[in-house]
């Protein structure tokens, strides 16, 4: 059937996109890049457009970056033989800030006066264009359009003597979200922005120290989970395993991204000291308490709606059934970089399990509604399969605002909750009823008594519009500083077609 609608995105894409995953290891044997490839494979859901790995063997840095998945680029002994050494960092990427292209794939590397410097960054710098403009006016020449390169230039031009002080000096000028893994000839340094918006955890693999965006990557490489890198914490690790931690930003209240609990992290990860699976199941329980429904079956929108649907079924007593089957050969269509690729995938992705849903009153559970495109399609698929009623319950509050912290969101005019109230949203997706978990319900599900409105415990800006940091570039664009409007290519030396 044709779902063309004046407000629909052609792609049918209806998820927020996490931008990146990072992984790093120092110590152990000479095959650090192999461990990095395995760790990145476990983080593939955080970015499927491109992958890069840098290694260091005690004297030289080696980097290989590629468009595509981890397995197809780093799945062989030969590909990893090009990356020797006992320190390595890697990055999986979904293209947002800076656009597609090999020169924006990380880790980024530069030869600084102090020696080699490689960086892998998860997050987004919300004053990158402003900083970049200043740097270009002072003569800086950029090799990429990635905002991560701004950090390299700030480090390169810092007048502080040590690498740690240079990095801290640079990051004091940066606003926004970052989880960084840095390699220099002296060892590895990692840091998380003062509010810890983007995740980063630490583990041990024998004598080696390992860092990753999610604990699932530690599990997969066989490392033990030690702890999360705290918000605002810098950790330096030397080749002999010596570790030093620093907290240069003082005590800033933490605001980690609550959407990691809702959708971004894998359910088998631990985020902010909580099982993501437990959080999702608890959201379903809260949703059932807040928005009960007369129905015969609870049906998850697979796969991301499954834990919340289990919680909803458990709390409501309504049987859980797999009324929608997802094809596992289509992939996560929404993380493809081109609209054409997404559009081809989304229509093949979900199919109704007619034998289960025919004649039944269904409660559909999904993790979120962004544009409403997929939700409308799924409701129609249920009706086409003979469902008597289709009720929709959403395991997050309405997503009505954009994210500026490393998550790709459509502009507000395309967000369903950015332009419609609840009755209009229900009408749009053609459900018999529609309800979202409340903000307090979401906070209860992640272990709080509710949202502390005076000092929120998480970033929830895409739901609340309450941004935890200044948004300098956005404010300047809104004040009509046209030259700042994503003119990130200014000062870039490499021709745009170099990557082709
Ligand atoms: S705005 Fe939303 S997606 Fe972005 S960091 Fe905050 S909670 Fe996460």
GROMACS .gro file of C-alpha atoms and ligand atoms in nm:
model
  508
    1UNK     CA    1   0.000   0.000   0.000
    2UNK     CA    2   0.099   0.357  -0.056
    3UNK     CA    3   0.168   0.565   0.255
    4UNK     CA    4   0.235   0.891   0.074
    5UNK     CA    5   0.132   1.183   0.289
    6UNK     CA    6   0.210   1.555   0.273
    7UNK     CA    7   0.402   1.537   0.603
    8UNK     CA    8   0.574   1.205   0.549
    9UNK     CA    9   0.943   1.174   0.494
   10UNK     CA   10   0.994   0.968   0.180
   11UNK     CA   11   1.226   0.736   0.361
   12UNK     CA   12   0.971   0.620   0.615
   13UNK     CA   13   1.251   0.670   0.868
   14UNK     CA   14   1.106   0.720   1.214
   15UNK     CA   15   1.384   0.685   1.469
   16UNK     CA   16   1.637   0.916   1.619
   17UNK     CA   17   1.985   0.818   1.504
   18UNK     CA   18   2.265   0.780   1.752
   19UNK     CA   19   2.568   0.925   1.582
   20UNK     CA   20   2.867   0.719   1.689
   21UNK     CA   21   3.028   0.451   1.898
   22UNK     CA   22   3.387   0.453   2.022
   23UNK     CA   23   3.623   0.184   2.150
   24UNK     CA   24   3.984   0.196   2.274
   25UNK     CA   25   4.239  -0.039   2.427
   26UNK     CA   26   4.590   0.013   2.569
   27UNK     CA   27   4.822  -0.257   2.700
   28UNK     CA   28   4.815  -0.630   2.651
   29UNK     CA   29   4.954  -0.797   2.340
   30UNK     CA   30   5.037  -0.666   1.997
   31UNK     CA   31   4.689  -0.725   1.854
   32UNK     CA   32   4.501  -0.427   1.996
   33UNK     CA   33   4.339  -0.350   1.661
   34UNK     CA   34   4.177  -0.697   1.651
   35UNK     CA   35   4.016  -0.635   1.990
   36UNK     CA   36   3.907  -0.292   1.869
   37UNK     CA   37   3.743  -0.441   1.560
   38UNK     CA   38   3.553  -0.689   1.777
   39UNK     CA   39   3.444  -0.414   2.016
   40UNK     CA   40   3.327  -0.194   1.731
   41UNK     CA   41   3.131  -0.485   1.590
   42UNK     CA   42   2.934  -0.494   1.916
   43UNK     CA   43   2.872  -0.118   1.878
   44UNK     CA   44   2.764  -0.138   1.515
   45UNK     CA   45   2.407  -0.038   1.606
   46UNK     CA   46   2.544   0.308   1.701
   47UNK     CA   47   2.656   0.385   1.347
   48UNK     CA   48   2.655   0.187   1.026
   49UNK     CA   49   2.786   0.428   0.768
   50UNK     CA   50   3.159   0.417   0.831
   51UNK     CA   51   3.428   0.270   1.052
   52UNK     CA   52   3.788   0.353   1.133
   53UNK     CA   53   4.067   0.210   1.349
   54UNK     CA   54   4.401   0.366   1.448
   55UNK     CA   55   4.681   0.171   1.615
   56UNK     CA   56   5.021   0.259   1.765
   57UNK     CA   57   5.315   0.018   1.789
   58UNK     CA   58   5.549   0.226   2.004
   59UNK     CA   59   5.691   0.432   1.721
   60UNK     CA   60   5.432   0.474   1.442
   61UNK     CA   61   5.059   0.539   1.414
   62UNK     CA   62   4.861   0.340   1.157
   63UNK     CA   63   4.508   0.432   1.048
   64UNK     CA   64   4.256   0.267   0.821
   65UNK     CA   65   3.914   0.420   0.764
   66UNK     CA   66   3.638   0.289   0.541
   67UNK     CA   67   3.278   0.335   0.440
   68UNK     CA   68   3.060   0.044   0.546
   69UNK     CA   69   3.032  -0.204   0.832
   70UNK     CA   70   3.299  -0.331   1.068
   71UNK     CA   71   3.288  -0.694   0.951
   72UNK     CA   72   3.326  -0.613   0.584
   73UNK     CA   73   3.624  -0.382   0.645
   74UNK     CA   74   3.804  -0.532   0.946
   75UNK     CA   75   3.692  -0.891   0.941
   76UNK     CA   76   4.013  -1.053   0.814
   77UNK     CA   77   4.363  -1.114   0.946
   78UNK     CA   78   4.503  -0.924   0.645
   79UNK     CA   79   4.302  -0.609   0.717
   80UNK     CA   80   4.416  -0.609   1.080
   81UNK     CA   81   4.779  -0.686   0.995
   82UNK     CA   82   4.799  -0.330   0.860
   83UNK     CA   83   4.726  -0.203   1.213
   84UNK     CA   84   4.998  -0.338   1.446
   85UNK     CA   85   5.057  -0.235   1.805
   86UNK     CA   86   4.938  -0.265   2.162
   87UNK     CA   87   4.727   0.053   2.162
   88UNK     CA   88   4.430   0.110   1.936
   89UNK     CA   89   4.112   0.316   1.912
   90UNK     CA   90   3.818   0.291   1.675
   91UNK     CA   91   3.495   0.455   1.579
   92UNK     CA   92   3.170   0.361   1.408
   93UNK     CA   93   2.981   0.646   1.257
   94UNK     CA   94   2.645   0.757   1.134
   95UNK     CA   95   2.680   1.068   0.923
   96UNK     CA   96   2.536   1.384   1.077
   97UNK     CA   97   2.756   1.684   1.147
   98UNK     CA   98   3.014   1.718   0.872
   99UNK     CA   99   2.830   1.498   0.627
  100UNK     CA  100   2.933   1.179   0.454
  101UNK     CA  101   3.278   1.118   0.309
  102UNK     CA  102   3.591   0.930   0.400
  103UNK     CA  103   3.778   1.237   0.521
  104UNK     CA  104   3.518   1.279   0.799
  105UNK     CA  105   3.552   0.917   0.914
  106UNK     CA  106   3.729   0.883   1.250
  107UNK     CA  107   3.965   0.844   1.426
  108UNK     CA  108   4.106   1.172   1.300
  109UNK     CA  109   4.486   1.200   1.312
  110UNK     CA  110   4.724   1.496   1.317
  111UNK     CA  111   5.098   1.543   1.363
  112UNK     CA  112   5.122   1.811   1.629
  113UNK     CA  113   5.437   1.982   1.752
  114UNK     CA  114   5.423   1.746   2.051
  115UNK     CA  115   5.388   1.435   1.831
  116UNK     CA  116   5.109   1.221   1.685
  117UNK     CA  117   4.752   1.281   1.805
  118UNK     CA  118   4.458   1.058   1.712
  119UNK     CA  119   4.104   1.117   1.837
  120UNK     CA  120   3.774   0.930   1.823
  121UNK     CA  121   3.473   1.135   1.932
  122UNK     CA  122   3.114   1.045   2.010
  123UNK     CA  123   2.892   1.349   2.045
  124UNK     CA  124   2.843   1.690   1.899
  125UNK     CA  125   2.995   2.028   1.973
  126UNK     CA  126   2.720   2.287   1.982
  127UNK     CA  127   2.958   2.581   1.926
  128UNK     CA  128   3.177   2.409   1.664
  129UNK     CA  129   3.089   2.650   1.382
  130UNK     CA  130   3.167   2.951   1.601
  131UNK     CA  131   3.502   2.806   1.710
  132UNK     CA  132   3.580   2.701   1.357
  133UNK     CA  133   3.512   3.048   1.223
  134UNK     CA  134   3.755   3.197   1.477
  135UNK     CA  135   4.021   2.938   1.392
  136UNK     CA  136   3.986   2.992   1.017
  137UNK     CA  137   4.013   3.368   1.063
  138UNK     CA  138   4.340   3.304   1.248
  139UNK     CA  139   4.469   3.098   0.955
  140UNK     CA  140   4.376   2.741   1.047
  141UNK     CA  141   4.333   2.503   0.753
  142UNK     CA  142   4.088   2.218   0.803
  143UNK     CA  143   4.115   1.877   0.639
  144UNK     CA  144   3.758   1.770   0.712
  145UNK     CA  145   3.417   1.915   0.785
  146UNK     CA  146   3.387   1.718   1.110
  147UNK     CA  147   3.346   1.927   1.425
  148UNK     CA  148   3.593   1.690   1.593
  149UNK     CA  149   3.872   1.853   1.395
  150UNK     CA  150   3.796   2.174   1.584
  151UNK     CA  151   3.922   1.997   1.899
  152UNK     CA  152   4.247   1.904   1.722
  153UNK     CA  153   4.305   2.267   1.618
  154UNK     CA  154   4.230   2.392   1.969
  155UNK     CA  155   4.479   2.141   2.114
  156UNK     CA  156   4.739   2.230   1.850
  157UNK     CA  157   4.716   2.602   1.925
  158UNK     CA  158   4.696   2.575   2.305
  159UNK     CA  159   4.991   2.740   2.481
  160UNK     CA  160   4.988   2.498   2.775
  161UNK     CA  161   5.297   2.275   2.801
  162UNK     CA  162   5.156   1.926   2.863
  163UNK     CA  163   4.918   1.730   2.643
  164UNK     CA  164   4.672   1.692   2.930
  165UNK     CA  165   4.665   2.066   2.990
  166UNK     CA  166   4.632   2.136   2.617
  167UNK     CA  167   4.334   1.900   2.597
  168UNK     CA  168   4.169   2.048   2.904
  169UNK     CA  169   4.234   2.398   2.769
  170UNK     CA  170   4.072   2.300   2.439
  171UNK     CA  171   3.771   2.140   2.600
  172UNK     CA  172   3.707   2.441   2.822
  173UNK     CA  173   3.623   2.627   2.500
  174UNK     CA  174   3.391   2.356   2.374
  175UNK     CA  175   3.023   2.329   2.460
  176UNK     CA  176   2.801   2.031   2.393
  177UNK     CA  177   2.851   1.659   2.430
  178UNK     CA  178   3.158   1.446   2.390
  179UNK     CA  179   3.305   1.114   2.485
  180UNK     CA  180   3.661   1.124   2.353
  181UNK     CA  181   3.933   0.864   2.316
  182UNK     CA  182   4.272   1.022   2.241
  183UNK     CA  183   4.598   0.843   2.153
  184UNK     CA  184   4.941   1.004   2.172
  185UNK     CA  185   5.290   0.846   2.179
  186UNK     CA  186   5.270   0.865   2.560
  187UNK     CA  187   4.949   0.665   2.597
  188UNK     CA  188   4.572   0.698   2.593
  189UNK     CA  189   4.350   0.970   2.740
  190UNK     CA  190   3.972   0.959   2.756
  191UNK     CA  191   3.723   1.218   2.871
  192UNK     CA  192   3.355   1.277   2.898
  193UNK     CA  193   3.183   1.616   2.881
  194UNK     CA  194   3.109   1.782   3.217
  195UNK     CA  195   2.747   1.659   3.220
  196UNK     CA  196   2.827   1.315   3.080
  197UNK     CA  197   2.568   1.351   2.806
  198UNK     CA  198   2.726   1.082   2.589
  199UNK     CA  199   2.823   0.747   2.747
  200UNK     CA  200   3.168   0.597   2.807
  201UNK     CA  201   3.267   0.299   3.021
  202UNK     CA  202   3.594   0.139   3.129
  203UNK     CA  203   3.694  -0.226   3.159
  204UNK     CA  204   3.994  -0.455   3.199
  205UNK     CA  205   4.110  -0.727   2.965
  206UNK     CA  206   4.400  -0.896   3.140
  207UNK     CA  207   4.660  -0.621   3.182
  208UNK     CA  208   4.497  -0.404   2.918
  209UNK     CA  209   4.259  -0.115   2.989
  210UNK     CA  210   3.957  -0.090   2.763
  211UNK     CA  211   3.712   0.194   2.696
  212UNK     CA  212   3.384   0.174   2.506
  213UNK     CA  213   3.057   0.356   2.448
  214UNK     CA  214   2.864   0.062   2.595
  215UNK     CA  215   2.929  -0.229   2.826
  216UNK     CA  216   2.814  -0.474   2.560
  217UNK     CA  217   3.143  -0.409   2.377
  218UNK     CA  218   3.336  -0.506   2.693
  219UNK     CA  219   3.132  -0.827   2.718
  220UNK     CA  220   3.198  -0.920   2.358
  221UNK     CA  221   3.578  -0.878   2.378
  222UNK     CA  222   3.588  -1.067   2.709
  223UNK     CA  223   3.673  -0.765   2.926
  224UNK     CA  224   3.536  -0.709   3.275
  225UNK     CA  225   3.329  -0.397   3.334
  226UNK     CA  226   3.510  -0.178   3.589
  227UNK     CA  227   3.298   0.138   3.596
  228UNK     CA  228   3.164   0.420   3.384
  229UNK     CA  229   3.390   0.714   3.309
  230UNK     CA  230   3.228   0.980   3.524
  231UNK     CA  231   3.084   1.298   3.376
  232UNK     CA  232   3.363   1.553   3.342
  233UNK     CA  233   3.632   1.295   3.421
  234UNK     CA  234   3.964   1.273   3.236
  235UNK     CA  235   4.157   0.948   3.259
  236UNK     CA  236   4.515   0.905   3.138
  237UNK     CA  237   4.656   0.555   3.095
  238UNK     CA  238   5.027   0.492   3.030
  239UNK     CA  239   5.170   0.190   2.851
  240UNK     CA  240   5.272   0.036   3.183
  241UNK     CA  241   4.910   0.053   3.303
  242UNK     CA  242   4.956   0.355   3.531
  243UNK     CA  243   4.628   0.547   3.549
  244UNK     CA  244   4.565   0.907   3.654
  245UNK     CA  245   4.222   1.066   3.681
  246UNK     CA  246   4.138   1.436   3.678
  247UNK     CA  247   3.819   1.637   3.718
  248UNK     CA  248   3.901   1.975   3.566
  249UNK     CA  249   3.543   2.101   3.541
  250UNK     CA  250   3.456   2.081   3.912
  251UNK     CA  251   3.122   1.948   4.022
  252UNK     CA  252   2.869   2.004   3.744
  253UNK     CA  253   2.537   1.820   3.788
  254UNK     CA  254   2.531   1.519   3.556
  255UNK     CA  255   2.277   1.506   3.271
  256UNK     CA  256   2.335   1.182   3.077
  257UNK     CA  257   2.114   1.120   2.775
  258UNK     CA  258   1.793   0.949   2.889
  259UNK     CA  259   1.734   0.826   2.534
  260UNK     CA  260   2.013   0.573   2.590
  261UNK     CA  261   1.767   0.396   2.821
  262UNK     CA  262   1.480   0.437   2.575
  263UNK     CA  263   1.645   0.323   2.254
  264UNK     CA  264   2.012   0.392   2.171
  265UNK     CA  265   2.196   0.143   2.392
  266UNK     CA  266   2.164  -0.227   2.340
  267UNK     CA  267   1.932  -0.381   2.600
  268UNK     CA  268   2.217  -0.602   2.725
  269UNK     CA  269   2.423  -0.295   2.820
  270UNK     CA  270   2.448  -0.124   3.158
  271UNK     CA  271   2.396   0.251   3.126
  272UNK     CA  272   2.433   0.496   3.415
  273UNK     CA  273   2.455   0.202   3.657
  274UNK     CA  274   2.127   0.045   3.537
  275UNK     CA  275   2.043  -0.245   3.311
  276UNK     CA  276   1.899  -0.097   2.992
  277UNK     CA  277   1.671  -0.400   2.958
  278UNK     CA  278   1.532  -0.342   3.308
  279UNK     CA  279   1.476   0.025   3.231
  280UNK     CA  280   1.284  -0.055   2.915
  281UNK     CA  281   1.072  -0.319   3.086
  282UNK     CA  282   0.999  -0.076   3.368
  283UNK     CA  283   0.889   0.189   3.118
  284UNK     CA  284   0.634  -0.065   2.992
  285UNK     CA  285   0.514  -0.121   3.348
  286UNK     CA  286   0.475   0.255   3.403
  287UNK     CA  287   0.294   0.286   3.071
  288UNK     CA  288   0.046   0.013   3.168
  289UNK     CA  289  -0.024   0.188   3.499
  290UNK     CA  290  -0.066   0.529   3.340
  291UNK     CA  291  -0.249   0.430   3.021
  292UNK     CA  292  -0.433   0.100   3.060
  293UNK     CA  293  -0.623  -0.046   2.768
  294UNK     CA  294  -0.905  -0.296   2.707
  295UNK     CA  295  -0.735  -0.534   2.468
  296UNK     CA  296  -0.672  -0.901   2.387
  297UNK     CA  297  -0.300  -0.890   2.303
  298UNK     CA  298   0.011  -0.681   2.370
  299UNK     CA  299   0.219  -0.669   2.051
  300UNK     CA  300   0.568  -0.511   2.037
  301UNK     CA  301   0.697  -0.324   1.735
  302UNK     CA  302   1.015  -0.530   1.695
  303UNK     CA  303   1.284  -0.520   1.804
  304UNK     CA  304   1.308  -0.201   2.004
  305UNK     CA  305   0.955  -0.220   2.151
  306UNK     CA  306   0.998  -0.572   2.291
  307UNK     CA  307   1.122  -0.507   2.650
  308UNK     CA  308   0.860  -0.235   2.712
  309UNK     CA  309   0.588  -0.463   2.571
  310UNK     CA  310   0.695  -0.740   2.811
  311UNK     CA  311   0.661  -0.490   3.098
  312UNK     CA  312   0.322  -0.368   2.974
  313UNK     CA  313   0.192  -0.726   2.940
  314UNK     CA  314   0.325  -0.822   3.283
  315UNK     CA  315   0.163  -0.525   3.454
  316UNK     CA  316  -0.169  -0.537   3.264
  317UNK     CA  317  -0.213  -0.914   3.256
  318UNK     CA  318  -0.283  -0.897   2.882
  319UNK     CA  319  -0.103  -1.177   2.690
  320UNK     CA  320   0.217  -1.085   2.503
  321UNK     CA  321   0.235  -1.211   2.145
  322UNK     CA  322   0.464  -1.153   1.849
  323UNK     CA  323   0.201  -1.006   1.620
  324UNK     CA  324   0.462  -0.840   1.398
  325UNK     CA  325   0.760  -1.023   1.254
  326UNK     CA  326   1.065  -0.825   1.153
  327UNK     CA  327   1.286  -0.936   0.869
  328UNK     CA  328   1.642  -0.971   0.990
  329UNK     CA  329   1.780  -0.936   0.640
  330UNK     CA  330   1.678  -0.574   0.590
  331UNK     CA  331   1.895  -0.427   0.865
  332UNK     CA  332   1.822  -0.118   1.068
  333UNK     CA  333   1.699   0.066   0.764
  334UNK     CA  334   1.696   0.405   0.936
  335UNK     CA  335   2.073   0.408   0.980
  336UNK     CA  336   2.136   0.402   0.607
  337UNK     CA  337   2.270   0.740   0.495
  338UNK     CA  338   2.064   0.789   0.182
  339UNK     CA  339   1.686   0.826   0.166
  340UNK     CA  340   1.665   0.589  -0.126
  341UNK     CA  341   1.824   0.305   0.070
  342UNK     CA  342   1.596   0.363   0.367
  343UNK     CA  343   1.285   0.371   0.154
  344UNK     CA  344   1.367   0.040  -0.008
  345UNK     CA  345   1.423  -0.122   0.329
  346UNK     CA  346   1.134   0.000   0.538
  347UNK     CA  347   0.863  -0.163   0.329
  348UNK     CA  348   1.025  -0.503   0.366
  349UNK     CA  349   1.096  -0.469   0.734
  350UNK     CA  350   0.772  -0.552   0.918
  351UNK     CA  351   0.503  -0.807   0.845
  352UNK     CA  352   0.186  -0.884   1.043
  353UNK     CA  353   0.152  -1.228   1.197
  354UNK     CA  354  -0.205  -1.264   1.069
  355UNK     CA  355  -0.280  -1.587   1.255
  356UNK     CA  356  -0.217  -1.404   1.583
  357UNK     CA  357  -0.377  -1.063   1.525
  358UNK     CA  358  -0.688  -1.139   1.316
  359UNK     CA  359  -1.005  -1.041   1.501
  360UNK     CA  360  -0.809  -0.927   1.810
  361UNK     CA  361  -0.791  -0.595   1.994
  362UNK     CA  362  -0.421  -0.508   1.986
  363UNK     CA  363  -0.206  -0.282   2.205
  364UNK     CA  364   0.100  -0.195   2.000
  365UNK     CA  365   0.409  -0.089   2.197
  366UNK     CA  366   0.695   0.106   2.039
  367UNK     CA  367   0.988   0.287   2.200
  368UNK     CA  368   0.924   0.627   2.041
  369UNK     CA  369   0.746   0.820   1.769
  370UNK     CA  370   0.956   1.069   1.578
  371UNK     CA  371   0.791   1.162   1.249
  372UNK     CA  372   0.504   0.918   1.285
  373UNK     CA  373   0.576   0.757   0.952
  374UNK     CA  374   0.653   0.404   1.067
  375UNK     CA  375   0.382   0.415   1.335
  376UNK     CA  376   0.115   0.494   1.079
  377UNK     CA  377   0.239   0.215   0.857
  378UNK     CA  378   0.242  -0.040   1.139
  379UNK     CA  379  -0.114   0.050   1.245
  380UNK     CA  380  -0.226  -0.001   0.885
  381UNK     CA  381  -0.043  -0.335   0.866
  382UNK     CA  382  -0.236  -0.450   1.175
  383UNK     CA  383  -0.569  -0.341   1.028
  384UNK     CA  384  -0.490  -0.509   0.695
  385UNK     CA  385  -0.425  -0.831   0.890
  386UNK     CA  386  -0.773  -0.811   1.044
  387UNK     CA  387  -0.707  -0.658   1.387
  388UNK     CA  388  -1.039  -0.549   1.542
  389UNK     CA  389  -0.885  -0.249   1.724
  390UNK     CA  390  -0.534  -0.102   1.726
  391UNK     CA  391  -0.425   0.094   2.033
  392UNK     CA  392  -0.080   0.254   2.038
  393UNK     CA  393   0.134   0.300   2.351
  394UNK     CA  394   0.473   0.470   2.334
  395UNK     CA  395   0.757   0.399   2.578
  396UNK     CA  396   0.885   0.758   2.581
  397UNK     CA  397   0.726   1.103   2.608
  398UNK     CA  398   0.643   1.285   2.281
  399UNK     CA  399   0.964   1.376   2.093
  400UNK     CA  400   0.897   1.740   2.011
  401UNK     CA  401   1.245   1.896   2.001
  402UNK     CA  402   1.571   1.845   1.817
  403UNK     CA  403   1.891   1.708   1.971
  404UNK     CA  404   2.219   1.899   1.938
  405UNK     CA  405   2.434   1.647   2.124
  406UNK     CA  406   2.532   1.391   1.864
  407UNK     CA  407   2.194   1.248   1.773
  408UNK     CA  408   2.046   1.312   1.433
  409UNK     CA  409   1.692   1.446   1.462
  410UNK     CA  410   1.468   1.586   1.192
  411UNK     CA  411   1.391   1.956   1.208
  412UNK     CA  412   1.109   2.040   1.449
  413UNK     CA  413   0.856   2.092   1.172
  414UNK     CA  414   0.895   1.723   1.084
  415UNK     CA  415   0.863   1.588   1.437
  416UNK     CA  416   0.508   1.468   1.490
  417UNK     CA  417   0.498   1.602   1.847
  418UNK     CA  418   0.660   1.926   1.729
  419UNK     CA  419   0.361   2.016   1.520
  420UNK     CA  420   0.060   1.829   1.663
  421UNK     CA  421  -0.122   1.775   1.991
  422UNK     CA  422  -0.218   1.426   2.114
  423UNK     CA  423  -0.558   1.399   1.937
  424UNK     CA  424  -0.404   1.511   1.608
  425UNK     CA  425  -0.119   1.261   1.647
  426UNK     CA  426  -0.371   0.981   1.709
  427UNK     CA  427  -0.562   1.087   1.400
  428UNK     CA  428  -0.241   1.100   1.197
  429UNK     CA  429  -0.131   0.746   1.279
  430UNK     CA  430  -0.494   0.624   1.258
  431UNK     CA  431  -0.487   0.438   1.590
  432UNK     CA  432  -0.799   0.379   1.803
  433UNK     CA  433  -0.615   0.534   2.097
  434UNK     CA  434  -0.268   0.676   2.158
  435UNK     CA  435  -0.075   0.740   2.478
  436UNK     CA  436   0.287   0.819   2.571
  437UNK     CA  437   0.457   0.746   2.901
  438UNK     CA  438   0.476   1.063   3.111
  439UNK     CA  439   0.807   1.233   3.187
  440UNK     CA  440   0.777   1.133   3.554
  441UNK     CA  441   0.687   0.779   3.449
  442UNK     CA  442   1.004   0.762   3.241
  443UNK     CA  443   1.215   0.889   3.532
  444UNK     CA  444   1.052   0.638   3.769
  445UNK     CA  445   1.134   0.362   3.522
  446UNK     CA  446   1.504   0.455   3.530
  447UNK     CA  447   1.516   0.446   3.908
  448UNK     CA  448   1.422   0.800   4.016
  449UNK     CA  449   1.128   0.922   4.221
  450UNK     CA  450   1.036   1.139   3.924
  451UNK     CA  451   1.190   1.426   3.728
  452UNK     CA  452   1.355   1.685   3.952
  453UNK     CA  453   1.243   1.992   3.761
  454UNK     CA  454   1.483   2.219   3.950
  455UNK     CA  455   1.782   2.000   3.864
  456UNK     CA  456   1.689   1.725   3.615
  457UNK     CA  457   1.887   1.407   3.659
  458UNK     CA  458   1.913   1.337   3.285
  459UNK     CA  459   1.920   1.525   2.957
  460UNK     CA  460   1.565   1.494   2.825
  461UNK     CA  461   1.573   1.796   2.593
  462UNK     CA  462   1.421   1.618   2.293
  463UNK     CA  463   1.110   1.567   2.509
  464UNK     CA  464   1.118   1.880   2.726
  465UNK     CA  465   1.305   2.142   2.521
  466UNK     CA  466   1.516   2.200   2.835
  467UNK     CA  467   1.871   2.196   2.693
  468UNK     CA  468   2.142   2.146   2.954
  469UNK     CA  469   2.411   2.346   2.770
  470UNK     CA  470   2.419   2.670   2.572
  471UNK     CA  471   2.354   2.622   2.199
  472UNK     CA  472   2.574   2.899   2.063
  473UNK     CA  473   2.573   2.805   1.695
  474UNK     CA  474   2.196   2.762   1.692
  475UNK     CA  475   2.141   3.095   1.868
  476UNK     CA  476   2.370   3.272   1.621
  477UNK     CA  477   2.196   3.113   1.324
  478UNK     CA  478   1.858   3.211   1.463
  479UNK     CA  479   1.985   3.569   1.494
  480UNK     CA  480   2.051   3.569   1.124
  481UNK     CA  481   2.424   3.524   1.113
  482UNK     CA  482   2.391   3.365   0.774
  483UNK     CA  483   2.759   3.297   0.728
  484UNK     CA  484   2.737   3.052   1.015
  485UNK     CA  485   2.463   2.848   0.854
  486UNK     CA  486   2.638   2.515   0.830
  487UNK     CA  487   2.919   2.671   0.631
  488UNK     CA  488   3.144   2.412   0.781
  489UNK     CA  489   3.338   2.363   0.459
  490UNK     CA  490   3.496   2.706   0.499
  491UNK     CA  491   3.867   2.668   0.546
  492UNK     CA  492   3.874   2.307   0.431
  493UNK     CA  493   4.170   2.248   0.209
  494UNK     CA  494   4.074   1.909   0.068
  495UNK     CA  495   3.847   1.926  -0.239
  496UNK     CA  496   3.493   1.800  -0.177
  497UNK     CA  497   3.536   1.524  -0.434
  498UNK     CA  498   3.855   1.389  -0.283
  499UNK     CA  499   3.673   1.104  -0.113
  500UNK     CA  500   3.495   0.984  -0.423
  501LIG     S1  501   1.824   1.579   2.347
  501LIG    FE1  502   1.739   1.370   2.370
  501LIG     S2  503   1.863   1.239   2.237
  501LIG    FE2  504   1.975   1.432   2.265
  501LIG     S3  505   2.115   1.395   2.436
  501LIG    FE3  506   1.929   1.487   2.522
  501LIG     S4  507   1.796   1.311   2.575
  501LIG    FE4  508   1.957   1.236   2.440
   0.00000   0.00000   0.00000
